[in-house]
Coordinates of C-alpha atoms and ligand atoms in Angstrom, one line a residue:
X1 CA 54.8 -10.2 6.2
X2 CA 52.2 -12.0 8.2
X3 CA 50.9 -8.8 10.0
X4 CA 51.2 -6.7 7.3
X5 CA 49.1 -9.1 5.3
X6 CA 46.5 -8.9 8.5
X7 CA 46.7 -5.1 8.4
X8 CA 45.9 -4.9 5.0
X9 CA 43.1 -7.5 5.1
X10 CA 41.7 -5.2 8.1
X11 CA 42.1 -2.0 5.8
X12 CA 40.1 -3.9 2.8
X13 CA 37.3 -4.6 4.9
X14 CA 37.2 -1.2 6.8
X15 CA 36.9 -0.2 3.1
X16 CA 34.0 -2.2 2.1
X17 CA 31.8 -1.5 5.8
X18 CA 32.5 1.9 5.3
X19 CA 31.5 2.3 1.4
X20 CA 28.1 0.1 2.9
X21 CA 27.7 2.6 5.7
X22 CA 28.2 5.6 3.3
X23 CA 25.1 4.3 1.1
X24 CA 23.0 3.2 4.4
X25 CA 23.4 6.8 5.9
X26 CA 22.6 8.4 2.3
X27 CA 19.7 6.2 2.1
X28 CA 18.7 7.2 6.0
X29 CA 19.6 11.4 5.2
X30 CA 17.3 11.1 2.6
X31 CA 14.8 10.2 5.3
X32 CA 14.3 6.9 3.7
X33 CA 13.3 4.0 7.0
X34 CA 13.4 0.6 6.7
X35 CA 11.1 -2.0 8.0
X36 CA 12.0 -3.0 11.3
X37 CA 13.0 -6.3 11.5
X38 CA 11.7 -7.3 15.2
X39 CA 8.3 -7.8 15.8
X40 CA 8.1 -5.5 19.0
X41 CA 9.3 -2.9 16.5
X42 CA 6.8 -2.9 13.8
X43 CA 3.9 -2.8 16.7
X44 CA 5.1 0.2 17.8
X45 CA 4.8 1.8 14.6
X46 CA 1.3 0.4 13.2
X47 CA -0.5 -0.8 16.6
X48 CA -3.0 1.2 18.3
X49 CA -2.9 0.2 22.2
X50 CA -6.7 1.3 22.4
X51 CA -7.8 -1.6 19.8
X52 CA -4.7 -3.7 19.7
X53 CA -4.2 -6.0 17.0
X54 CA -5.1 -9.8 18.2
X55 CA -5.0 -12.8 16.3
X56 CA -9.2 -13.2 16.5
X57 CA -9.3 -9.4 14.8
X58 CA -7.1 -10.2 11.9
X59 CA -8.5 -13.9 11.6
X60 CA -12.5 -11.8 11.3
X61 CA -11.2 -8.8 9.5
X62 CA -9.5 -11.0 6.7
X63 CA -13.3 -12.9 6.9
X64 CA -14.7 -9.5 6.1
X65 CA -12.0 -8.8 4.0
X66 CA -12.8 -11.6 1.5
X67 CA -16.7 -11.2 1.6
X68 CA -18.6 -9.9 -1.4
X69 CA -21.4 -9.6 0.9
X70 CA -19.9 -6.5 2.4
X71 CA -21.4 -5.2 -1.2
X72 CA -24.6 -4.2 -2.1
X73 CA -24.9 -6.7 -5.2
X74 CA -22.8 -9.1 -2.8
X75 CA -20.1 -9.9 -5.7
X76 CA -17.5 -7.5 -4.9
X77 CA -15.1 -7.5 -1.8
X78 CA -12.0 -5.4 -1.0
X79 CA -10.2 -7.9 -2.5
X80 CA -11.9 -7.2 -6.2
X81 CA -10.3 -4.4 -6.3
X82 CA -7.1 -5.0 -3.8
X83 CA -6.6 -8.2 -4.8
X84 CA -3.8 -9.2 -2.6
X85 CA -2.0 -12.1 -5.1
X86 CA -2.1 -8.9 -7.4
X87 CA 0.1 -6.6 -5.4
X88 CA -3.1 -5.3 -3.7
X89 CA -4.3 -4.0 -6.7
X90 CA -6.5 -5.1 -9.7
X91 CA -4.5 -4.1 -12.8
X92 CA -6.8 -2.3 -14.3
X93 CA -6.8 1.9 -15.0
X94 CA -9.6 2.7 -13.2
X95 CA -11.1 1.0 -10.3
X96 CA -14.6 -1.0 -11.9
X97 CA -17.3 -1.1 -9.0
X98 CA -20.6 -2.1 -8.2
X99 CA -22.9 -2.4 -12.2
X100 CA -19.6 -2.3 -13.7
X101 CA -19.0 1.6 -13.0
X102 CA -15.7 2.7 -13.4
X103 CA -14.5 5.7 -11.1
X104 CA -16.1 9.0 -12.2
X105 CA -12.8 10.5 -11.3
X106 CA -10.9 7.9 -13.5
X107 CA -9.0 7.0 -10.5
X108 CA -6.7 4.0 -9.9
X109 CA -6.6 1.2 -7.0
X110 CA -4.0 1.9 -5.3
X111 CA -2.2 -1.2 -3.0
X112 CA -3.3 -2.0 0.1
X113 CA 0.3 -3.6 1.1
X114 CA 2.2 -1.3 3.6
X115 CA -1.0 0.9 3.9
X116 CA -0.9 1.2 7.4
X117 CA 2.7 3.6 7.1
X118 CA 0.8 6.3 4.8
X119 CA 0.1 9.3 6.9
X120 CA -2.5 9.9 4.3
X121 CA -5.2 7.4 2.4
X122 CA -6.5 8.4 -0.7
X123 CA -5.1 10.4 -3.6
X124 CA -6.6 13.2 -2.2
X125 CA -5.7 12.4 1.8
X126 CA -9.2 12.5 2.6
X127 CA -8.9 10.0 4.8
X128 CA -6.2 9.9 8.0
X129 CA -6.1 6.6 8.4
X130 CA -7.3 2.9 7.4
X131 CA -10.4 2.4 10.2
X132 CA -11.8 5.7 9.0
X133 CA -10.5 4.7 5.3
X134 CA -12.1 1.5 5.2
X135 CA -15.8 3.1 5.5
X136 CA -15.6 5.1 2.4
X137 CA -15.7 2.4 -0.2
X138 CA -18.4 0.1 1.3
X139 CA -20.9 3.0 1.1
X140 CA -19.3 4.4 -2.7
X141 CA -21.6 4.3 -5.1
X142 CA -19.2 2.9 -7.9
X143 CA -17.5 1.0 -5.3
X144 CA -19.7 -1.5 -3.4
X145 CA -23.0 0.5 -3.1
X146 CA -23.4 -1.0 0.5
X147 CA -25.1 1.6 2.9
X148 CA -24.2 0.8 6.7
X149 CA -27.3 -0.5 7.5
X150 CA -27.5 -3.2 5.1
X151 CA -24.1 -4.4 6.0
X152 CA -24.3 -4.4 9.7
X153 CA -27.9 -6.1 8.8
X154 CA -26.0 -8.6 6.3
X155 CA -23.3 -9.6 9.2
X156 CA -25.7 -9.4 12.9
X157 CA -27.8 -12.2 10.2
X158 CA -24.9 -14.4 10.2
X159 CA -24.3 -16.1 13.7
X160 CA -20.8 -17.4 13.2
X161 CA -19.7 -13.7 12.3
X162 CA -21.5 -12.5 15.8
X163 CA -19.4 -15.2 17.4
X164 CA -16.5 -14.5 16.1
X165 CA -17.1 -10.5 16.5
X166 CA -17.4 -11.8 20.5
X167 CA -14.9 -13.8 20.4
X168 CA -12.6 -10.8 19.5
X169 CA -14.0 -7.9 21.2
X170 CA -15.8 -9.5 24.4
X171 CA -19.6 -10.4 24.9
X172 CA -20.8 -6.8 25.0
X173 CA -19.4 -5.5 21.5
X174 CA -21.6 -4.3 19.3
X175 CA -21.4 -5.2 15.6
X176 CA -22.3 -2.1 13.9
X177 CA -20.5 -0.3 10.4
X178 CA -17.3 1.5 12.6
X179 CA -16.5 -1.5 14.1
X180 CA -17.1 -4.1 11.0
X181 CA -14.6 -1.6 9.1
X182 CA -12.0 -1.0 11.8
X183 CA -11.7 -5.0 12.0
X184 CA -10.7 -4.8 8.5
X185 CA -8.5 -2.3 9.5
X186 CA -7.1 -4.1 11.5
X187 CA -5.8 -7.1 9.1
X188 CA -5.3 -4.5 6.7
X189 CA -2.2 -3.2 9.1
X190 CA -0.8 -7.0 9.0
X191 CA -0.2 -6.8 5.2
X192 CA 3.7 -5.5 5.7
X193 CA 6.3 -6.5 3.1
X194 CA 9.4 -6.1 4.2
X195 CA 12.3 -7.0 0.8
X196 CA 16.1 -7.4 0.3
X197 CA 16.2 -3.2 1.0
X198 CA 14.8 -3.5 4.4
X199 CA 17.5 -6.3 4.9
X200 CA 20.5 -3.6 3.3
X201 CA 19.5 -1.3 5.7
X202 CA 18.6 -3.5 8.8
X203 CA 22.2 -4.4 8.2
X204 CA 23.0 -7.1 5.8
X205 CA 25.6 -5.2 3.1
X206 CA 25.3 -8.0 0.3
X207 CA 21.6 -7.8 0.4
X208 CA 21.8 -5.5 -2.7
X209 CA 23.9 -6.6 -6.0
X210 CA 26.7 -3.5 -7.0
X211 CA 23.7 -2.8 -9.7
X212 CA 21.3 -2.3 -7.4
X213 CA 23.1 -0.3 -4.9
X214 CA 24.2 1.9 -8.0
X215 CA 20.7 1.9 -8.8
X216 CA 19.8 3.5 -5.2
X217 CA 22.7 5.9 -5.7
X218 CA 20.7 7.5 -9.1
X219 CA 17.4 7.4 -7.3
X220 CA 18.9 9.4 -4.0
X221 CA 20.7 12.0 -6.4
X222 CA 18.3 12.6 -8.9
X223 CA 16.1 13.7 -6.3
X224 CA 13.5 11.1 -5.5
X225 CA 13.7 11.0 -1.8
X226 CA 12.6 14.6 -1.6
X227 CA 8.8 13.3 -1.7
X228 CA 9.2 9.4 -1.8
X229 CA 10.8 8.8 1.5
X230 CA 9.8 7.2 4.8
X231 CA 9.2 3.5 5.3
X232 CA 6.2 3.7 2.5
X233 CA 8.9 5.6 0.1
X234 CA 5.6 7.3 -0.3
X235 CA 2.3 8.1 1.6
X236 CA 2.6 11.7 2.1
X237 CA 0.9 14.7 0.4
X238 CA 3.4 16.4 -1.9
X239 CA 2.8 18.8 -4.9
X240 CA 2.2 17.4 -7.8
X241 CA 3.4 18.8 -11.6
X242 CA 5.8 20.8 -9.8
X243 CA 8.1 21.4 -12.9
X244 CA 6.0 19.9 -15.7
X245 CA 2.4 19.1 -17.3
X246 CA 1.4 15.4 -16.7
X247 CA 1.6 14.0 -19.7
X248 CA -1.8 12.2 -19.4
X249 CA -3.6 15.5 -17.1
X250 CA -6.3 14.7 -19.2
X251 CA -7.6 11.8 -18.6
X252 CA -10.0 12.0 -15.3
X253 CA -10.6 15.1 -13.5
X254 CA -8.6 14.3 -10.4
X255 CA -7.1 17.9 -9.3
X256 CA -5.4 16.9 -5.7
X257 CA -6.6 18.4 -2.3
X258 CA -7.7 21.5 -2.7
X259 CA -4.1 22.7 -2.2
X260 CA -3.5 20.6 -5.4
X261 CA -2.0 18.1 -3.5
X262 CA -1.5 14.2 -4.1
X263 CA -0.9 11.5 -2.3
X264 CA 2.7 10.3 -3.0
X265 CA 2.2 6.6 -3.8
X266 CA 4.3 4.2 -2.1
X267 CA 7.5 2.9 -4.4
X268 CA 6.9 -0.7 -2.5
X269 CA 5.9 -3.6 -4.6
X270 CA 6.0 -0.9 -7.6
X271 CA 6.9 -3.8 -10.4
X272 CA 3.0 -5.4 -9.3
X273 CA 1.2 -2.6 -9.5
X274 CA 0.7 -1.0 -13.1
X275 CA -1.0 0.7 -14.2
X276 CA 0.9 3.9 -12.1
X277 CA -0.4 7.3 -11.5
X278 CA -3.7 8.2 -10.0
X279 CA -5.5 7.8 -13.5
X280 CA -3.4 4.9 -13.9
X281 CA -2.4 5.9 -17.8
X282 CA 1.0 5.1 -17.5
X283 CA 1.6 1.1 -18.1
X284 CA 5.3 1.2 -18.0
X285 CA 7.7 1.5 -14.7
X286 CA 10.3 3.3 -16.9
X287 CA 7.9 5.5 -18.5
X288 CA 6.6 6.7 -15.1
X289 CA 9.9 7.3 -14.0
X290 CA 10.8 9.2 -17.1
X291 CA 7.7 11.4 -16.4
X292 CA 8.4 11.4 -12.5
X293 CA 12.2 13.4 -14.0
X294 CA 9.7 16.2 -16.3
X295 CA 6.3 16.9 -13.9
X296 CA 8.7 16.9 -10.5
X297 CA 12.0 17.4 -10.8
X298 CA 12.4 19.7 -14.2
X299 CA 14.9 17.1 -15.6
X300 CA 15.1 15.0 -17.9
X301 CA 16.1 11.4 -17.1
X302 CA 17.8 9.1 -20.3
X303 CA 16.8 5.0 -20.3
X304 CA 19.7 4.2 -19.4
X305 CA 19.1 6.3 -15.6
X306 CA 15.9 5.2 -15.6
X307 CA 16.8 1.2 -16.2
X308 CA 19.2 2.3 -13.3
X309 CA 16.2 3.5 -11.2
X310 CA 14.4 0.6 -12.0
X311 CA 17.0 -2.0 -11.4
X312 CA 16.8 -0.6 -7.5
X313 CA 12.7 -0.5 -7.2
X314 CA 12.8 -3.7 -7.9
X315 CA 14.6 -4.1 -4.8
X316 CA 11.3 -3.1 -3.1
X317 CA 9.4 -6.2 -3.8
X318 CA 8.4 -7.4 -0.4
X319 CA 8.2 -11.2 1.0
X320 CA 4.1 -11.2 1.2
X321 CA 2.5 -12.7 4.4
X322 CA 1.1 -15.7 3.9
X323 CA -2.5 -15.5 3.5
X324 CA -4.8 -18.8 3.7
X325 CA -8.2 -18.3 1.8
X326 CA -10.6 -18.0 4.5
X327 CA -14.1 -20.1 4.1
X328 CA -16.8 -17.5 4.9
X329 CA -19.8 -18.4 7.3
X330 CA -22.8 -19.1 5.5
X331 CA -25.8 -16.6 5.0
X332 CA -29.1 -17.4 6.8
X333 CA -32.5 -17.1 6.4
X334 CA -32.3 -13.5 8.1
X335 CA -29.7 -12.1 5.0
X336 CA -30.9 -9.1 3.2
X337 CA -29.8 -10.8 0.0
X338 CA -27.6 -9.7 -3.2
X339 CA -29.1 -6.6 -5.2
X340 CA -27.0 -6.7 -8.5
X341 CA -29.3 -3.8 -9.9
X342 CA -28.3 -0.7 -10.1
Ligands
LIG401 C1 -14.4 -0.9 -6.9 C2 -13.0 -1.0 -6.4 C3 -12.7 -0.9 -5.0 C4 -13.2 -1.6 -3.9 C5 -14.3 -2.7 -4.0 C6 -12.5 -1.1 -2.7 N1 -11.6 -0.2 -3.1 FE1 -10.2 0.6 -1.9 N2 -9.8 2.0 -3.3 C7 -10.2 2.0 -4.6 C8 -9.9 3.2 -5.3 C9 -10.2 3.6 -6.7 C10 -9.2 4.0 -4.3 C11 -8.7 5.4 -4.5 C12 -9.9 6.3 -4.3 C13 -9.6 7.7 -4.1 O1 -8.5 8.1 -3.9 O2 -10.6 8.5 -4.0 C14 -9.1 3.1 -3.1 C15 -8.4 3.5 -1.9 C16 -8.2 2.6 -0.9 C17 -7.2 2.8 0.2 C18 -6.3 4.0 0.3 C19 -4.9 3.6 -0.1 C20 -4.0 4.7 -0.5 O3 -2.9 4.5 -0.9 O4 -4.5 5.9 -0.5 C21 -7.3 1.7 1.0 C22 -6.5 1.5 2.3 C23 -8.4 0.9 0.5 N3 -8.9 1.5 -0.6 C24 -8.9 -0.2 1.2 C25 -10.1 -0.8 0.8 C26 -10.9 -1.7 1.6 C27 -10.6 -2.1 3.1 C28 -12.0 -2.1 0.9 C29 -13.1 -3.0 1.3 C30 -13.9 -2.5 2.4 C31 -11.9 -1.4 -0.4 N4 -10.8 -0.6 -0.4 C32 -12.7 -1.6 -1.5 C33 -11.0 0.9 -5.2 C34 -11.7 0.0 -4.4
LIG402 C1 7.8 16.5 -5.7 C2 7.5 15.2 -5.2 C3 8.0 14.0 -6.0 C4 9.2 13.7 -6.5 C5 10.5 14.6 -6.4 C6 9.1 12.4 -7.2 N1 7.9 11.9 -7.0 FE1 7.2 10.2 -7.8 N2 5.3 10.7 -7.3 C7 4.9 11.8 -6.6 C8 3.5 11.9 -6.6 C9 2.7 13.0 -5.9 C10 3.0 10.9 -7.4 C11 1.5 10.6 -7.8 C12 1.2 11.5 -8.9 C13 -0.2 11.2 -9.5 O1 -0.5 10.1 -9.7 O2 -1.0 12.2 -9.6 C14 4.2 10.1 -7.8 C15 4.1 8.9 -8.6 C16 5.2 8.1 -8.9 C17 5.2 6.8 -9.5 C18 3.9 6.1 -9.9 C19 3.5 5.2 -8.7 C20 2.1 4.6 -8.8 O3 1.9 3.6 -8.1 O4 1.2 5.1 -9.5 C21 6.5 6.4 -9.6 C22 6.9 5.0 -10.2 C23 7.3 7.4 -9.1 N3 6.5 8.4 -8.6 C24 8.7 7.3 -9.0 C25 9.5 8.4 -8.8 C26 10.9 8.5 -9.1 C27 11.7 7.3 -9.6 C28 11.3 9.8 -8.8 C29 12.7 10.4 -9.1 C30 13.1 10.4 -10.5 C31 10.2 10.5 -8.3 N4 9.1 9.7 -8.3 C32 10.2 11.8 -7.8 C33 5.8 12.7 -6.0 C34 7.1 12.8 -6.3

């Protein structure tokens, strides 16, 4: 009686492991990653051994980070527009810049959280990676309007930054635009979310209710994975309007690469960061993935899938670091100072 009560306790719970490793490897055929959960890990994916990351870089490149005077009119920093207590975004359709321009290309912030998995920045993938990212919108017109030499002129006028930039890199460094921008990089890489998903699949089976395992199940078999997959669940160039017309093609005239190819957004965080799509015209999570079903997979997907769908992304909001507000080293004498004009 005893052992057969043992034997079928062992059955139940060979049962339940297995059903958890059945959705674990689906999620992992997909080619869906998690977070790693160890330190050494993560380094190995996002650090560059030729200009490691080091406390002093992130400490300056948050600095930097935070400082409107990175901008021409020295009111806007990253943060304006990847505003990190928004989801690294700024909630509004099109990204608003330097005199209040909107993007001519109506295009949408995307988040700065888990940037450093993309294998592609932009909506277009101009841009390989975030050092080389990080130079385009300092310089953008409708960005912050900053040429180079006015912002390596703004920061070698500051002696605390030249310190720091010292203090970081050695004696001999010299402060010009590539290395102001990679430092940003740099703490850029830092901003890593990792959620209850990363802790399902690093292991822990009752991270995820029944709904949202259920949730993941719709999301893998409708198709999703095909293009948001990887530890972003995004960050690659796929095809875009594959089966269907956006709704909202209009709006902008973003066209993709010049394959007609866009930047798959990351899924992380995706409950912060409306408006979606690159012209950001869609306000509603279930509407996006309603229109996800039409342009990409040629389906059409009911609420009740898409509540299903949503019920899991919501899975994918991440434990933020904890970021103190840094207190920026005052201006000089020496400061080109703010030019608001246009
Ligand atoms: C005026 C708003 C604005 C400011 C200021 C701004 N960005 Fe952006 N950022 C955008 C927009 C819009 C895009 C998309 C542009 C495109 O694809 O052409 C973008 C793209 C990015 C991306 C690519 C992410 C992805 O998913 O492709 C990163 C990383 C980024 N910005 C970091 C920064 C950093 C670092 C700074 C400060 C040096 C900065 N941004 C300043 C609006 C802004
Ligand atoms: C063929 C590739 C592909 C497939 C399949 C696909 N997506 Fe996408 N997804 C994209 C691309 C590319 C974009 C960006 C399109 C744009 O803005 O121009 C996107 C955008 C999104 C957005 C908006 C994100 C944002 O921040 O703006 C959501 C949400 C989304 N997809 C969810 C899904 C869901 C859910 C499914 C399955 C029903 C799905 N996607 C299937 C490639 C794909």
């Amino acid at each position: 009686m005893k052992i057969s009560k043992v034997l079928s306790l062992c059955t139940l719970s060979a049962t339940v492991l297995f059903g958890a490793n059945n959705v674990v490897d689906h999620v992992k055929q997909n080619g869906i990653k998690a977070i790693p959960n160890s330190n050494y890990e993560l380094l190995k994916i996002i650090d560059d051994p030729k200009d490691p990351i080091t406390d002093a870089k992130v400490e300056l490149g948050k600095k930097l980070y935070f400082d409107p005077r990175m901008s021409k009119s020295s009111l806007i920093s990253c943060n304006t527009c990847h505003n990190l207590a928004l989801g690294g975004t700024d909630g509004v359709s099109a990204a608003i810049g330097h005199g209040w321009t909107a993007n001519p290309h109506h295009l949408n912030s995307p988040t700065v959280y888990n940037a450093a998995f993309f294998k592609a920045q932009f909506w277009d993938g101009r841009s390989p990676h975030l050092a080389d990212q990080a130079q385009g919108p300092v310089q953008a017109g409708p960005e912050m309007a900053a040429p180079p030499k006015l912002v390596e002129e703004r920061i070698n006028s500051i002696p605390e930054y030249i310190e720091e930039f010292k203090a970081a890199y050695g004696d001999n460094v010299k402060i010009d635009f590539a290395k102001i921008t990679s430092t940003i990089a740099i703490f850029e890489k830092t901003l890593v979310t990792p959620s209850k998903f990363d802790d399902f699949l690093n292991g822990n089976n009752n991270a995820l209710s029944k709904a949202e395992k259920e949730g993941l199940e719709v999301f893998l078999d409708k198709g999703c994975a095909a293009c948001h997959n990887g530890i972003a669940l995004g960050g690659t160039m796929q095809p875009f309007q594959v089966a269907g017309k956006y709704k909202f093609a209009q709006v902008g005239d973003f066209k993709g690469d010049k394959n007609g190819m866009v930047k798959t957004p990351t899924l992380r965080n995706i409950t912060e960061t409306a408006p979606y799509f690159h012209n950001g015209a869609i306000w509603s999570l279930k509407d996006a993935i309603k229109e996800m079903g039409s342009t990409q997979l040629g389906i059409a997907i009911t609420d009740a899938e898409s509540a299903k769908i949503e019920t899991f992304l919501k899975t994918l909001k991440g434990r933020k670091p904890a970021i103190s507000y840094p207190q920026l080293p005052e201006s000089t004498a020496k400061t080109p100072v703010p030019d608001a004009k246009l």
